[in-house]
Short mmCIF file of C-alpha atoms in Angstrom, two decimals:
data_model
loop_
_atom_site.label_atom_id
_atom_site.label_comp_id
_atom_site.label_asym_id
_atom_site.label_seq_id
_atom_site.Cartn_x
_atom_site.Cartn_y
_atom_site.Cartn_z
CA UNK P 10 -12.14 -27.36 14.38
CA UNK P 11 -9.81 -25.15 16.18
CA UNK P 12 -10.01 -21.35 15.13
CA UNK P 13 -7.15 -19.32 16.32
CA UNK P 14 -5.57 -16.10 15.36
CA UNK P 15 -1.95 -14.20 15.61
CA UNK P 16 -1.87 -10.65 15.84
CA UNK P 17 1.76 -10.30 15.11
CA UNK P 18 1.93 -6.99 13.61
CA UNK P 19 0.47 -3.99 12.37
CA UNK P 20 -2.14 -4.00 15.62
CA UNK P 21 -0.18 -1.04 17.50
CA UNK P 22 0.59 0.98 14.53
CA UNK P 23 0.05 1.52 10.63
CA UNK P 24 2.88 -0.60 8.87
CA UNK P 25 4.40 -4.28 9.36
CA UNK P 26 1.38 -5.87 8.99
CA UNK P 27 1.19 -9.80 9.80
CA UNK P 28 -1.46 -11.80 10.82
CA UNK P 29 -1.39 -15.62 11.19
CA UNK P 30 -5.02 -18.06 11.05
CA UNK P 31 -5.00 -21.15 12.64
CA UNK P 32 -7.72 -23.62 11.41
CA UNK P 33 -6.94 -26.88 12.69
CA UNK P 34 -3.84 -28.41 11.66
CA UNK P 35 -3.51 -25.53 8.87
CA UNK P 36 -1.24 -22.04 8.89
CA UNK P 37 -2.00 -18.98 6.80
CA UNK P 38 0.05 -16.09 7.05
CA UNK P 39 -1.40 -13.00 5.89
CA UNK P 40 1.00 -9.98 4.84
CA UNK P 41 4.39 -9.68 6.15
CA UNK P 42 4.96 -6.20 6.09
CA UNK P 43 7.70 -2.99 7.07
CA UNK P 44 6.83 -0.18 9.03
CA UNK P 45 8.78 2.37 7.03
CA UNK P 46 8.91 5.34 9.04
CA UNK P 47 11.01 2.90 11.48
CA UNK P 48 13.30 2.56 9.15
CA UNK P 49 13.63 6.64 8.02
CA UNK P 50 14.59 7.64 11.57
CA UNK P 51 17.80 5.90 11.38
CA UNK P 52 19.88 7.23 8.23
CA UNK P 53 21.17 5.21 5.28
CA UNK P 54 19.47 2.18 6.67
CA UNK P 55 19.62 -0.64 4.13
CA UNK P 56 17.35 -3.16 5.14
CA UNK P 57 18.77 -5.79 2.06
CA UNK P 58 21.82 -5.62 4.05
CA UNK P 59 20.31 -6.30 7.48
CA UNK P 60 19.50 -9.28 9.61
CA UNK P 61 15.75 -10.06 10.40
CA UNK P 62 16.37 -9.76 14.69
CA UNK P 63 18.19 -6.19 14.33
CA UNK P 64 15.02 -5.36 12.56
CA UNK P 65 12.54 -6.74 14.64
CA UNK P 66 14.35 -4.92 17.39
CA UNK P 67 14.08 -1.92 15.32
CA UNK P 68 10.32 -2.30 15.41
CA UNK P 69 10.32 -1.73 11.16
CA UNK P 70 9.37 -5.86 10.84
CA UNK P 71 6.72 -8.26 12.68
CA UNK P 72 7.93 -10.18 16.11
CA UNK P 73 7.32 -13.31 14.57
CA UNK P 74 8.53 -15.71 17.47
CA UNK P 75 4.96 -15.83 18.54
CA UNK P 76 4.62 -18.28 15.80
CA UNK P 77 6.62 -20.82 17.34
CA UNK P 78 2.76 -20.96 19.43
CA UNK P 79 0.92 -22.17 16.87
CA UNK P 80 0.59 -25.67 16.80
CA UNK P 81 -0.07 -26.32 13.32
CA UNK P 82 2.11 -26.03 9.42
CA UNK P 83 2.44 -22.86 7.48
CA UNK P 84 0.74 -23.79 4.08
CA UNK P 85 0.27 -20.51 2.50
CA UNK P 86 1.71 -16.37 3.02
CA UNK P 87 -0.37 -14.46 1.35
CA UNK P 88 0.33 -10.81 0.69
CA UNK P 89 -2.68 -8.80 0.38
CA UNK P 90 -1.02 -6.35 -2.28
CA UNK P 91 2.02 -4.38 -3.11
CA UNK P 92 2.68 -1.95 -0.59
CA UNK P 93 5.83 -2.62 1.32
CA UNK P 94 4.15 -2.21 4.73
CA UNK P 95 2.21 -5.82 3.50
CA UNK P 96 5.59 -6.97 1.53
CA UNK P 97 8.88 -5.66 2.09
CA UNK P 98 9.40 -8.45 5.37
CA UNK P 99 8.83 -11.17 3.11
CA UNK P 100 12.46 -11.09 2.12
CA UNK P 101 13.33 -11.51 5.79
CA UNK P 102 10.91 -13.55 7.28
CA UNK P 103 9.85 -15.95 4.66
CA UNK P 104 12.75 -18.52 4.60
CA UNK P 105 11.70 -19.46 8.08
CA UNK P 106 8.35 -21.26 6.72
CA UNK P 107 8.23 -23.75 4.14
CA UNK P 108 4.87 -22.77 2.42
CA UNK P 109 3.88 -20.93 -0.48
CA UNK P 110 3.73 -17.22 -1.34
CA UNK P 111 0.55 -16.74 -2.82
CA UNK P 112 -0.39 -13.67 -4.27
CA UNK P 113 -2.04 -11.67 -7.33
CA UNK P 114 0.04 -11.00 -10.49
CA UNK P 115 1.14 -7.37 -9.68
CA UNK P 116 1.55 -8.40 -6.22
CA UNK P 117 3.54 -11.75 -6.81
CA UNK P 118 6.01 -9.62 -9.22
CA UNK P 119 6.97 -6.85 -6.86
CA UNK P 120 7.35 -9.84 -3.79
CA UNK P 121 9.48 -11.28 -6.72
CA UNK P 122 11.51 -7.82 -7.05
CA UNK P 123 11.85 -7.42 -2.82
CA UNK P 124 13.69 -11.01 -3.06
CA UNK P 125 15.71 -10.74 -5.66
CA UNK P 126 16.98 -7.57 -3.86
CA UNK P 127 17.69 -9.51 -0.78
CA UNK P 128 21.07 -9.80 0.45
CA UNK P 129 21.54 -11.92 3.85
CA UNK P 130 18.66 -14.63 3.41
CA UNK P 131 17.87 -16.88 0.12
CA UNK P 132 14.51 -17.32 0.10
CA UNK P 133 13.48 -20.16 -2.01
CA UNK P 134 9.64 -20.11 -1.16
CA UNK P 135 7.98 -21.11 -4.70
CA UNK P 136 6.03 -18.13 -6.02
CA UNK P 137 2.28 -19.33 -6.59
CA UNK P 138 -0.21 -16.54 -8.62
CA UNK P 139 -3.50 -16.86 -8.06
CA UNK P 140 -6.10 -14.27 -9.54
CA UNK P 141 -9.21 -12.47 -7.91
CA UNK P 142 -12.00 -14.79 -7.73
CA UNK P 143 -9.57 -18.04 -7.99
CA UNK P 144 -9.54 -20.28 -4.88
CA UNK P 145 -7.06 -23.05 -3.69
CA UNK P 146 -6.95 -25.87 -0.65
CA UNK P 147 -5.74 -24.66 2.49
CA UNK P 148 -4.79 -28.52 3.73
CA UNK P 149 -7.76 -31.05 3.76
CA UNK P 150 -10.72 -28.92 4.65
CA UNK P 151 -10.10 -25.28 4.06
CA UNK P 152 -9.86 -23.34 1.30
CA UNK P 153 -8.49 -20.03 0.41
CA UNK P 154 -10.16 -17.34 -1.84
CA UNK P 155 -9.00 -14.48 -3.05
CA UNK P 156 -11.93 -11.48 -3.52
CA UNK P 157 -11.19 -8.13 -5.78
CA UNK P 158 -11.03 -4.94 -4.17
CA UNK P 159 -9.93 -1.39 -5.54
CA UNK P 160 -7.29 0.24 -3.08
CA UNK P 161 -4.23 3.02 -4.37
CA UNK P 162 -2.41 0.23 -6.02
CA UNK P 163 -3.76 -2.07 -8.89
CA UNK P 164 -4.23 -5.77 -8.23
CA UNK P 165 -5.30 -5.66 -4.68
CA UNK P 166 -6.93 -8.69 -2.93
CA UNK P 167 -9.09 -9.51 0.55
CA UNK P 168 -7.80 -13.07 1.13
CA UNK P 169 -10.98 -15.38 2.25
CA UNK P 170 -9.88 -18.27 4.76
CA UNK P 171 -13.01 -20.58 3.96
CA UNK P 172 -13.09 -23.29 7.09
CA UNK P 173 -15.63 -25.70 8.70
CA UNK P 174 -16.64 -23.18 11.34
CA UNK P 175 -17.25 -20.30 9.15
CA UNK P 176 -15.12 -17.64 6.91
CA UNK P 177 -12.10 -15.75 7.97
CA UNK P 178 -12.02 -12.43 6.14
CA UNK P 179 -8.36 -10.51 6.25
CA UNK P 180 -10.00 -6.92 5.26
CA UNK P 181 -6.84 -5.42 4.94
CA UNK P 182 -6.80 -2.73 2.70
CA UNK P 183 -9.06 -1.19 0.46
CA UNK P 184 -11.80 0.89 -0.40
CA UNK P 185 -15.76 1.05 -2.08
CA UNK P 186 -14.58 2.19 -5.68
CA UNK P 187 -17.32 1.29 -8.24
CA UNK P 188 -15.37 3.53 -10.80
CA UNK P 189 -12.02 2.58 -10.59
CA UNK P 190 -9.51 4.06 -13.51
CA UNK P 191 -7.69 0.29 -13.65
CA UNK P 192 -9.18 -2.58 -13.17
CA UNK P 193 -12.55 -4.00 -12.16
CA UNK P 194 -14.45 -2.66 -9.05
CA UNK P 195 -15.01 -3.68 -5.50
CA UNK P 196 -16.58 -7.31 -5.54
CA UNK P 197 -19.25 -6.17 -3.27
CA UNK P 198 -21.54 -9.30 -4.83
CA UNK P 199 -19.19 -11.65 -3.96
CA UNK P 200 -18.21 -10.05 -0.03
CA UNK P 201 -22.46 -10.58 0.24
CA UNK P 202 -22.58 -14.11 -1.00
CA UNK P 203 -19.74 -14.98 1.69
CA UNK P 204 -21.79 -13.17 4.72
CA UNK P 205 -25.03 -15.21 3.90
CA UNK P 206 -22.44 -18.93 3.88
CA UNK P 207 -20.85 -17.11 7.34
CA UNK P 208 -18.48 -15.60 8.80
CA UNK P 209 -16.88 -16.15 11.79
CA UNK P 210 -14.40 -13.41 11.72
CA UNK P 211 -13.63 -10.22 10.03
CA UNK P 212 -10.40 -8.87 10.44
CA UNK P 213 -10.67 -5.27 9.39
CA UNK P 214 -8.24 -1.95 8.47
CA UNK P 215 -9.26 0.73 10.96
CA UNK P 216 -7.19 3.61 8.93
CA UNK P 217 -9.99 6.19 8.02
CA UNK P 218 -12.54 5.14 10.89
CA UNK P 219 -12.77 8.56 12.25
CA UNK P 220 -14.23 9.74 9.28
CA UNK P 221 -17.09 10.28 7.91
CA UNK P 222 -19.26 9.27 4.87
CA UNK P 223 -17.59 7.71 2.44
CA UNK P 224 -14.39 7.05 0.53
CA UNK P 225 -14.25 9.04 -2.78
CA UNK P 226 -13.48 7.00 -6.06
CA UNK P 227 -10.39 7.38 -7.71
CA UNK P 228 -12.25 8.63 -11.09
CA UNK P 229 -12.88 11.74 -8.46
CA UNK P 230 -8.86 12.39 -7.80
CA UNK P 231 -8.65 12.19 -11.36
CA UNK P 232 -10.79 14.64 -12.33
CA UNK P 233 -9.31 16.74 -9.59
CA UNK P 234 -6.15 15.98 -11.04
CA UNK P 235 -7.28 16.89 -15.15
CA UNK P 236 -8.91 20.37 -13.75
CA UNK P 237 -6.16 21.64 -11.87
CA UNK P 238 -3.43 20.38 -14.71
CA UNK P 239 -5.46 21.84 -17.84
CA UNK P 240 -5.67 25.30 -15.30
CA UNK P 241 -1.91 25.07 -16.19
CA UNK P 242 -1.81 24.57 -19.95
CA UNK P 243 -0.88 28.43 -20.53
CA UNK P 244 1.93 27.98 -17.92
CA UNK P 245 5.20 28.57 -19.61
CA UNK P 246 7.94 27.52 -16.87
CA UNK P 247 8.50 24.39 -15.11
CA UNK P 248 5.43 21.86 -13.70
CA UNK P 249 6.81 19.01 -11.78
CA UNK P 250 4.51 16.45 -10.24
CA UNK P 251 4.49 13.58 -7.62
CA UNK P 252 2.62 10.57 -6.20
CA UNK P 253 3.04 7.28 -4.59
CA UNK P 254 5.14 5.60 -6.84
CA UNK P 255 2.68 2.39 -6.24
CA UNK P 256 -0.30 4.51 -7.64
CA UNK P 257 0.02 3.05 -11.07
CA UNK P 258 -3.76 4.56 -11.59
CA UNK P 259 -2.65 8.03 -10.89
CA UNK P 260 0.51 7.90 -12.53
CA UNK P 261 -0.91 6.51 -15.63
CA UNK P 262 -3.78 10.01 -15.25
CA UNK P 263 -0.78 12.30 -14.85
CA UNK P 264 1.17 11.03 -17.88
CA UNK P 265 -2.02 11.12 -20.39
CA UNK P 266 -3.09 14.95 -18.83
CA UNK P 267 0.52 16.14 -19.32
CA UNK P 268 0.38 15.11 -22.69
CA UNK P 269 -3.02 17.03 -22.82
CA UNK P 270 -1.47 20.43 -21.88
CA UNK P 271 1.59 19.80 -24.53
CA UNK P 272 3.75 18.40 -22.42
CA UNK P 273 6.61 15.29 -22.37
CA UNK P 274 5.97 12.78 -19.14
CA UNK P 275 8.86 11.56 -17.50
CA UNK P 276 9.00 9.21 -15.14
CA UNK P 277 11.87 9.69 -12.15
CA UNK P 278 13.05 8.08 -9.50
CA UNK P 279 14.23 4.23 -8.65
CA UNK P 280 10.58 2.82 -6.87
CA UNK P 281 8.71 5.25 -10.10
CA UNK P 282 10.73 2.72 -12.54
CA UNK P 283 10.17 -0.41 -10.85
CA UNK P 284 6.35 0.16 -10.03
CA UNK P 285 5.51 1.90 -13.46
CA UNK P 286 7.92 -0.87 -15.67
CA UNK P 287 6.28 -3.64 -14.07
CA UNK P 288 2.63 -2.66 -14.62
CA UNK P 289 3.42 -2.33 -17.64
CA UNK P 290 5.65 -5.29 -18.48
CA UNK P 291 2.34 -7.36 -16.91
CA UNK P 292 0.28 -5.22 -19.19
CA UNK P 293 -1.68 -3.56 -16.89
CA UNK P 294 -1.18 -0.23 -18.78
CA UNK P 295 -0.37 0.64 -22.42
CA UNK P 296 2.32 3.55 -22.02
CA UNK P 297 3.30 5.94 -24.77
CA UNK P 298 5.98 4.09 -26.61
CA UNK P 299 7.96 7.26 -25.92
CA UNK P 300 7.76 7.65 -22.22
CA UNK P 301 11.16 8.09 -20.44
CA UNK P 302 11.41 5.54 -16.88
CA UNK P 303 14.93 6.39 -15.53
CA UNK P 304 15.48 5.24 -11.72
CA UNK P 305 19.29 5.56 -11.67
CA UNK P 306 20.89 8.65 -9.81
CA UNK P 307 23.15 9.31 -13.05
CA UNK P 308 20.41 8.69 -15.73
CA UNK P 309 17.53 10.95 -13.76
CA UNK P 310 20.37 14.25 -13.60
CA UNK P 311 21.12 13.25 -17.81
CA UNK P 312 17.58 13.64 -17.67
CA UNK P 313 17.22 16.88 -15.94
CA UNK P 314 20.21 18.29 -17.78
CA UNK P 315 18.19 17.18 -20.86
CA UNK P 316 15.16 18.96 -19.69
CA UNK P 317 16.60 22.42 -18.68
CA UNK P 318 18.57 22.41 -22.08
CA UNK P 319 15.18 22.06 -24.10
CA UNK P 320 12.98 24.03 -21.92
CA UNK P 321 11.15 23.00 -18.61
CA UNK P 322 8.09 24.28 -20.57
CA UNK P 323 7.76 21.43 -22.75
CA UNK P 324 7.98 18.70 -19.78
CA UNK P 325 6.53 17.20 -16.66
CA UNK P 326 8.77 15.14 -14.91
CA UNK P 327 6.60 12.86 -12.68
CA UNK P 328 9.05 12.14 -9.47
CA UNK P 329 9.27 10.36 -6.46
CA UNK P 330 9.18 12.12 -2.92
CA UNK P 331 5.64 12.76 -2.34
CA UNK P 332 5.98 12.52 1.66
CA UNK P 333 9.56 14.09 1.89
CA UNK P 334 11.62 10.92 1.78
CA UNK P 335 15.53 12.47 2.16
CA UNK P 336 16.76 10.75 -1.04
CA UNK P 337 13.68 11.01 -3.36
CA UNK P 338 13.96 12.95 -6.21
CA UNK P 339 11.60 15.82 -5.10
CA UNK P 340 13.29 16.25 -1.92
CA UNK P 341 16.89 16.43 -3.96
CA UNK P 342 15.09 19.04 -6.09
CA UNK P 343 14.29 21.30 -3.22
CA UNK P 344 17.86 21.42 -1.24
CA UNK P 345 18.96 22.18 -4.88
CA UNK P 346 21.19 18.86 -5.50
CA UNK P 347 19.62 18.40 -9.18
CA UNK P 348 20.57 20.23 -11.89
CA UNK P 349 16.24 20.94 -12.63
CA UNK P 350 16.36 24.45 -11.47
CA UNK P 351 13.42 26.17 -9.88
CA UNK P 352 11.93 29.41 -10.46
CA UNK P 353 9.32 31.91 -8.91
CA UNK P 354 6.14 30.67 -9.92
CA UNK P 355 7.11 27.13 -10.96
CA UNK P 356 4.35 25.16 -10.03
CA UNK P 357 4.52 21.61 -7.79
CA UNK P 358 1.57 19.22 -7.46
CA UNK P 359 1.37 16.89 -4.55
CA UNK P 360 -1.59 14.33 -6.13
CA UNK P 361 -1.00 12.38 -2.58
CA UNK P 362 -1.68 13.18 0.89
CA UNK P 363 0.72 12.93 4.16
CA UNK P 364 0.95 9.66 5.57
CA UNK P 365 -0.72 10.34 9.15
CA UNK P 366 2.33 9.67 11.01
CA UNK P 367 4.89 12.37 13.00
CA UNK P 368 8.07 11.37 10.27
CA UNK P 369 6.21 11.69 7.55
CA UNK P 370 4.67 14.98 8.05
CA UNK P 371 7.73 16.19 9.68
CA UNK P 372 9.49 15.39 6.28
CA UNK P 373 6.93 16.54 3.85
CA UNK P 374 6.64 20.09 6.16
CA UNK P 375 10.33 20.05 5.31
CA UNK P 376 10.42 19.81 1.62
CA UNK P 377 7.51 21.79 1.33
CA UNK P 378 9.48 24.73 2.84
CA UNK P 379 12.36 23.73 0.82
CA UNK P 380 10.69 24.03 -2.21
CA UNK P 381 8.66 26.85 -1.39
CA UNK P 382 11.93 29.07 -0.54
CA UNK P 383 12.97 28.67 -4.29
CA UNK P 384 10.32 30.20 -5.04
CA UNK P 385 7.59 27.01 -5.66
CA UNK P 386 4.01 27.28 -6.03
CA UNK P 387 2.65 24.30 -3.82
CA UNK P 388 -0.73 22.58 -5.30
CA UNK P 389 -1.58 20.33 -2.21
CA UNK P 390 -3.81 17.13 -1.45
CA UNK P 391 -5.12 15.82 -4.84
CA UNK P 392 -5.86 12.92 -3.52
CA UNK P 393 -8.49 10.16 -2.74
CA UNK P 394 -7.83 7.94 0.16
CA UNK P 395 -7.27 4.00 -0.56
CA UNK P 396 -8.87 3.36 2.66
CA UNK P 397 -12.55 3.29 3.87
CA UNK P 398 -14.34 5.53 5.12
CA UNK P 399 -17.18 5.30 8.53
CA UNK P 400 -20.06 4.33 5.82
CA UNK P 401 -17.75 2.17 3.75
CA UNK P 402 -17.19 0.06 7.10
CA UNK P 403 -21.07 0.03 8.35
CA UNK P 404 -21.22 -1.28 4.77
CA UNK P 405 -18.70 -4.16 4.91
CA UNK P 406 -20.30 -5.10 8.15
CA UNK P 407 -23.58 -5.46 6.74
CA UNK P 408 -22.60 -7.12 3.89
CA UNK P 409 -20.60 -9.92 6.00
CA UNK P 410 -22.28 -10.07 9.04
CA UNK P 411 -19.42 -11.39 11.25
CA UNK P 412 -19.52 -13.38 14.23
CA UNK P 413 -15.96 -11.67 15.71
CA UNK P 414 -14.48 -8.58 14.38
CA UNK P 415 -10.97 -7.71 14.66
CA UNK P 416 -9.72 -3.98 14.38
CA UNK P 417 -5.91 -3.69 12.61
CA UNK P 418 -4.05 -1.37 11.13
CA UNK P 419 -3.76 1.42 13.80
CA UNK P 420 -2.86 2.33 16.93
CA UNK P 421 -4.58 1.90 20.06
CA UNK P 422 -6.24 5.34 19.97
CA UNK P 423 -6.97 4.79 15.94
CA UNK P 424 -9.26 2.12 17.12
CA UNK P 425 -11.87 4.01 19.53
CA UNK P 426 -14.46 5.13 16.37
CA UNK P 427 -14.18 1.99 14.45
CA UNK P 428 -14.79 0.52 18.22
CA UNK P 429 -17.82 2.91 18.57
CA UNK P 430 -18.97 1.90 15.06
CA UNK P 431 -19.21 -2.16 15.79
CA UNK P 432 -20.81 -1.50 19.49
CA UNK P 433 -23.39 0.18 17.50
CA UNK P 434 -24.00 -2.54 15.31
CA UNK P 435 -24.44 -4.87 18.39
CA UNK P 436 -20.72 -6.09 19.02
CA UNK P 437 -19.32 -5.77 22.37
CA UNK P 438 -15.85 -5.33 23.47
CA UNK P 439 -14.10 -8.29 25.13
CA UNK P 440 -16.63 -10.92 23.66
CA UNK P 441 -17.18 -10.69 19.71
CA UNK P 442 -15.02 -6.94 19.18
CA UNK P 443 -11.70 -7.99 19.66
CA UNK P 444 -8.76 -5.00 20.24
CA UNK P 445 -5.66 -6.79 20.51
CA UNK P 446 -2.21 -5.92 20.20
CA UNK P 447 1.10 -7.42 18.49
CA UNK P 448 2.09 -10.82 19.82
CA UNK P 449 -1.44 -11.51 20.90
CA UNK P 450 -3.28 -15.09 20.42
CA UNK P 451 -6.92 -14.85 19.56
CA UNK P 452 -8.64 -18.25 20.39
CA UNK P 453 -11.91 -18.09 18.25
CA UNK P 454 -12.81 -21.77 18.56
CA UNK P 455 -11.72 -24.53 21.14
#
């Protein structure tokens, strides 16, 4: 059978992933995702708004004319998990294949949300969940399995492309977390079980490949997280808090410790409602019955109004605007556009780390100056990565055993220790390691 593979985005950068597997006569899209920061340099961008070429021109969604190369049918696009640089081009892109979005629960509700929110394309792909460990046919002879893994958003899959000439693993993103605070952990078992059937190609997420060791669990941020907020609990002015809106685990940590120290949780900001209201409509979390979700403008400064009336003492508003973002609610907060004033010695936790990428830390530098000129005490970087680590990926390689590997997720110079890594293990560039770029075809098997 014919093995071939698209690398049609997300293989010169971190964001708007898309990859595309050939086997035979049979499509599978992985991930159709934006490249946000993209998007951020131009202002009031609204990509429901915008046609799919202006923002493939833009660079913030996957090229993907390439596919018009592939001689075979789109059954199946399968979004990894939630994070809008592996969903938010699904509203764009998807209408052009008639296939299947398959995804997790979590997953398959936010895609849900990004289409409903679409305004130039109806996309009428049918919606298909499928759960960790569940597998479906890919055509007549392959078949697609979805394997658990822990990452900094609940529900996240590595999509298994099961095929006549071996296993196609889409490795895209996660990390080792045997502890997890939601959900089961990394199905290393399972990851082994596929490497002894074969593989003939592991396509990998290169993010934290310059580092070393390995990726800490999240149960370590959160007892970061419960030392540093109980070190607060005689603190009596304001405490506001932030953190990817996505990290339902972490958001779910800061709500119980705030109620630890004696104070209310609230939840602000239009991406903290949506991700926090739909984990718990799907009953991934059990909420205080009392917690306040507000996303609109006018409802979050009612809120702030309410808070500054009753004391900031007996709150913690949890808010968006962890990496600077001009409209999040953090950012508002520190150009003084909310009515939450902020004192000397108010305290602000960042339980997230910048984004490795020149807007994002050019942003977060900003409203961490903001902030810090009325008077803010910044407590940085409590924080876990959702990406491996060196040892995590020596350990994915041993466990699977690939015949091809396939760095993504970077940049070009993002790929030289993860390259260094799979020489060492016996790969060599050109033949079995291959570093591609967007638009590229990958022909595994003639």
């Amino acid at each position: 059978m014919e093995i071939e593979i698209a690398t049609i985005g997300g293989y010169e950068e971190v964001g708007r992933q898309m990859t595309a597997v050939r086997a035979g006569d049979d499509v599978v899209i992985f991930d159709m995702g934006l490249n946000l920061s993209k998007v951020l340099i131009h202002d009031n961008v609204e990509t429901e708004r915008m046609h799919s070429l202006d923002l493939i021109d833009m660079g913030a969604i996957p090229d993907d004319r390439v596919m018009s190369d592939l001689e075979g049918d789109v059954k199946a696009i399968v979004p990894t998990h939630g994070h809008l640089d592996h969903i938010a081009a699904i509203p764009k892109l998807a209408h052009r294949y008639d296939a299947p979005i398959v995804a997790s629960p979590f997953t398959l509700a936010l895609v849900e949300q990004q289409i409903k929110s679409e305004e130039k394309f109806g996309v009428q792909n049918d919606l298909v969940e499928m759960e960790a460990g569940e597998t479906m046919s890919i055509g007549e002879e392959n078949e697609l399995e979805f394997v658990n893994v822990t990452h900094s958003i609940i529900d996240a899959i590595n999509p298994v492309l099961h095929t006549p000439e071996g296993a196609i693993v889409y490795g895209l993103d996660k990390r080792m977390d045997h502890s997890p605070v939601i959900g089961d952990p990394i199905d290393m078992d399972r990851f082994r079980e596929i490497g002894e059937e074969g593989v003939l190609c592991y396509i990998e997420d290169c993010t934290n490949a310059n580092k070393k060791g390995r990726t800490p669990s999240e149960s370590v941020a959160r007892k970061h997280l419960k030392d540093v907020m109980y070190s607060l609990e005689d603190y009596d002015g304001g405490i506001v808090a932030t953190t990817f809106s996505s990290h339902i685990a972490r958001v779910t940590s800061l709500v119980e410790f705030a109620e630890d120290i004696g104070r209310q949780p609230v939840l602000l900001g239009r991406s903290m409602e949506k991700y926090s209201g739909t984990a718990e409509r799907l009953d991934f979390v059990d909420f205080p019955d009392d917690l306040g979700m507000y996303g609109h403008r006018k409802s979050v400064d009612r809120t702030f109004k309410r808070i500054m009336n009753e004391g900031k003492e007996n709150y913690l508003p949890i808010v968006t605007g962890h990496q600077g973002e001009p409209r999040a609610m953090l950012t508002r907060m520190g150009r003084g556009e909310t009515p939450y004033e902020l004192d000397d010695g108010d305290k602000v936790i960042f339980s997230a780390r910048v984004i490795p990428e020149p807007t994002n830390e050019g942003q977060r530098y900003q409203s961490e100056r903001l902030l810090g000129m009325q008077g803010a005490r910044i407590y940085d970087d409590i924080h876990v990565s959702g990406h491996l680590c060196k040892e995590g990926h020596y350990e994915m390689l041993d466990a699977l055993q690939p015949e091809n590997v396939i760095p993504a997720h970077q940049d070009m110079s993002g790929y030289a220790d993860y390259v260094d890594l799979a020489e060492s293990e016996g790969y060599k560039l050109g033949e079995d390691l291959h570093v591609t770029r967007n638009g590229n075809m990958i022909q595994l098997v003639e």
